[in-house]
Amino acid sequence: MSQIYSFAGENDFYRRGTIYPNPKDASLLLSLGSFVDVYFPPSKRSRVVAPTVFSGFEKKPVSIDVLPDECLFEIFRRLPGPQERSACAFVSKHWLTLVSSIRQKELDVPSNKTEDGDDCEGCLSRSLDGKKATDVRLAAIAVGTAGRGGLGKLSIRGSSSGSKVSDLGLRSIGRSCPSLGSLSLWNLSTISDNGLLEIAEGCPQLEKLDLNRCSTITDKGLVAIAKSCPNLSELTLEACSRIGDEGLQAIARSCSKLKSVSIKNCPLVRDQGIASLLSNTTCSLAKLKLQMLNVTDVSLAVVGHYGLSITDLVLAGLSHVSEKGFWVMGNGVGLQKLNSLTITACQGVTDTGLESVGKGCPNMKKAVISKSPLLSDNGLVSFAKASLSLESLQLEECHRVTQFGFFGSLLNCGEKLKAFSLVNCLSIRDLTTGLPASSHCSALRSLSIRNCPGFGDANLAAVGKLCPQLEEIDLCGLKGITESGFLHLIQSSLVKVNFSGCSNLTDRVISAITARNGWTLEVLNIDGCSNITDASLVSIAANCQILSDLDLSKCAISDSGVHALASSDKLKLQILSVAGCSMVTDKSMPAIVGLGSTLLGLNLQQCRSISNSTVEFLVERLYKCDILS
């Protein structure tokens, strides 16, 4: 060894021989063999490389991840502000989970100020649908919005294949979003009462709650919301099979500001829950929807007695409610403020019941009655006589109502009726007798007769005389009306006209309407009128000054008609549909481009004579226009 340390590395040369006096001992330290020849060049020391012997003493890198969650939690809650916590949360999912689990009251340095200012509290809105709805995304939303005004509105919609949102995701929202004001949960079978308990505890400012198909949430969750969220003003429950009267009673006791309630298809909701809800919110509840529930006449009696503030009422699919329920509701004298009434598929709607409702709601302006097979002409006319403030009346699928009920309601309604709609009423037939000469309904501005196959020319002629001030006409699917019938409706102030599906409509009718109403007509729909040709388009181009919406789908028009429209200096169309017009070809492209300066929507679907290249050119050229092809 002394020979090695005394070696200077200058001009010495060691010939073949052993380096160590005892080669056997040397081999125990370094595996160099028994004999080594070594040459050292002048003025340069040799470089000796040896394997590491003490590798067990190397220092390992130290990470903050070795700290237990309790320590990390204490670190995160002591950070000075939401921006710093947000930065930490996006390091890893583990840190995100820890940061999102911190309650606002657990923060060591609470701050009410955000980078956007105090006035922005709860101004942010987020929506998660389908596969995007996960616990991780909810945690990220909870942490990320904390420093930018706070989350005010959250909507979560699960997918049919299964939801990835659990109570853990709602826990993140509940602990990080105290300013949450609106929560909507749809199709989330994985959310239970525990998740709603977190929302109740952490979001006391909640005002709107919408639960749809949340099958695992029970009355317990709704009770927690009621106790912790006194500002709740809107409640929507649909297909929540485990929520019943107990939850509604808790809401009624604690939420005195409740203004709107909608309950649909919740089998455990009975009369007791509805009665408690109405009796405790008499002065606040303005909107009520009861649909497909197992309630009886008792609930309608309560509505008629305690609904002093109700302005909008919807009753649908109440199969256990009889005529007595509607009669009592009308005679309860509590619906004095009712403005809008919708009744659908309720077997209890009879002539007597509807008349009673009309008398008990003197300020009602809008009524929609649909799928009422027991309602006849007498009930409809009596209802019209009693409802003197009625401005809009719609009947749908009331098959015992005939033409006498229709005209009788027009003749006996108050002077305020402005809109009447008749849809799918199959007992309507053409009049065989005339109306009184002095009869008129001067206030009516809008008339809609849709899919009533028995409605014919005589009825239309009577309407023309009875309602001289019509501005909007919708005669969809009336195949029994001929040219002479349409001509009876040519008024001097038509604004919106829909003749879609009227197969007997002709160019003569369109020419007459446009010539008489060119300065007022804004919307014209003649979809499916196969007798309409280019002659109608020439008349439209020549007469219409302010027409903005024109539907020519499945009409017998060609390129010449489109060019006629484009040649008009007056016409400023915004919406144009030529869907299914097989005679419109690529030759119409210059005309369509000419119309494009004002077009916002263009429908070219099923135009088989228009090539893909033309469509691509129009999409590029008309960049402000939405094109369907």
Phi, psi and omega in degrees: 000326180296329178295325179290314183287337179271352181291130183268339177077030182254281184240015183278145179228124181255119179280182183301131179166179181275145178278320184258150177297324179241091184300331181294320178289325181296324182293344177288332182268310181233131180275073181255359183089176182276330182229132182223133170261126182233130177240130178245117180294161181297146174056027180212126180282150179284152179255119182254123179246124181232150178293151179288128183265323186254052181294339181291348182259012178292146179275129177273147179295140181263133181238150178292343181292345179286347178289142177293160182301328180298320179291317178298320179300316180294324178293312184295321183286347179261002177295149190292335185201173182295329179295319179293319178294323178296319179298319178292324184297330184269011174287316181201165178296326180296314179293323178301317179297319180293314182295319182288348180271358181278123175284154181299323180286348179270353179292134182284331180235074181295142180220133180264356183263143177237168182290345179262357180101160183291332185289353185261012184298126178071027185267351185270147181231136180224147180222132179236128182234143172059230184292341180286346181275101179223164178297322181296317179295322178295320178296318179296320178296317182299315182284318185292328182275348184298325182263007182231041176106338179091147181282127181252330183220131181225130177234127180233122179238118179282170180256162181292336181280354181127147183259144177255012177261131180234186177299333179298321178294317177292331176298320178299317179294315182298325184272342185245351187234071181292343182269006181302125182248339183220129180226128179234122180237117183238131172055051182236084180285348181272355178269131180242188179299329181300319178295318179291329175297321177295319178296316181298319182288324186260348185234070183290346181271007183302129181243332183232130179227126181233113179243117183231119180056044174258084192287344182260357176275133184244188177301330181302316179295320180291325176297319178298318177299316182299319183288326187257347185236075183291345182272007181302125183241339180227129180228126178233124178234125178219129178054039174259093192290347184247009176256131183220212187296323183301316179296318180293324178295321177295318177300316181297322183287324191255339186251083184284349182263011184298124182246332184221131178226129176229121181232124183222131173054047174246098191296338181274353178278121182235190182302323183298317179294317180294319180296317179296319181297313183289320185289335181263351181236032184304322186269354185238325188292118183250331182233130182223128176234122177237112186227130174055053181242159179270049179259162183241195179300335181300317181297319179291327176295320178294318178300316181293335182266319186257355183280053186291335182253001184289127176250334181231124183229128178236124177235118185218136174063032179268085188287342182264005179264131183254184177302325181299321180299314180290325179295315179294320179300317179292326182271001179286345177056028178257346184263047182290334182264002183299126182253323184226132180230129176233123179235121183227130173053046175247115185294342181281357179281102178239180180299315182292316181296316182290323177298319179297319178296319179299319180289327183276356181233074187291342182254013181291129181252336182225133179223132176235117180240117183223151177053052179242089188289344182266354180279130181241186181300319182299315180296320181295316180294318179296321178296317179297321179294322184283331185266078186287341180265002186296129178249336182217130180227128179231128177243131181221127178055045172254088195280354175268353177278128180249187179297333180289323175292322179297306182288329178295322178289324177295321182285332187253358179288165179289176182283000183261352184295118182249338184220135178225133181228133180232116187231127174053044175258103194279351181269001178291129178232171180283144179295142175248349177235154181278167178266159176305139186297329184273000184286142175198157177228074191291339183278342185293125180246337184228128179229128180232118175238107186239128173055044172248092191297337181275355181284118187236196186297322182295319177297319182292324177295320178293322178297318180301323179281323185284329186234080185282351185252024182296137176244333180233126181232127178232108180240061186283129173074020179268088185279351181272355181271134181257183182301317182296325178294316179298323184294339177290343185262008182286097179265179182258004185219031181292134180248315180232128182229128177233109177246027185298136179079005178271094190290342181267004179294139184236170177298328181297319180295315181296319179297319180292318181294315182291326179291326183273331187238025184300331183270353182240336187292123180248327183229130177224120181239113177234039179300129176080010178269093191289347179271358180277128183239191180298336180300323178294322181291325176297319179292320178298315181296327184278332190247328188280124183262325186235017179299127182241338184230117183228121179247113182246022185302135176060028173265164183272051181261162182227189179300326181298320179294320178296319177296326178295319177298317183291336183282349182281131176278342184273325189288128179231069183292141173251327179234128179222130177234124173237030182300135177075011178270096188290340181270359174272121187240190178298339180294343179279355185302313179300323180293319179295321176298323177295324177284344189293345181296335179243348184293134174247340179214134181222126180250114179242021182295142179058026172268088189290342181270000176258122186283164178295325180295323177294318178298316179297321178295317180294321178299321180285321185282316182264070187290341179272354187254134173277122185245126174258129181217000000 
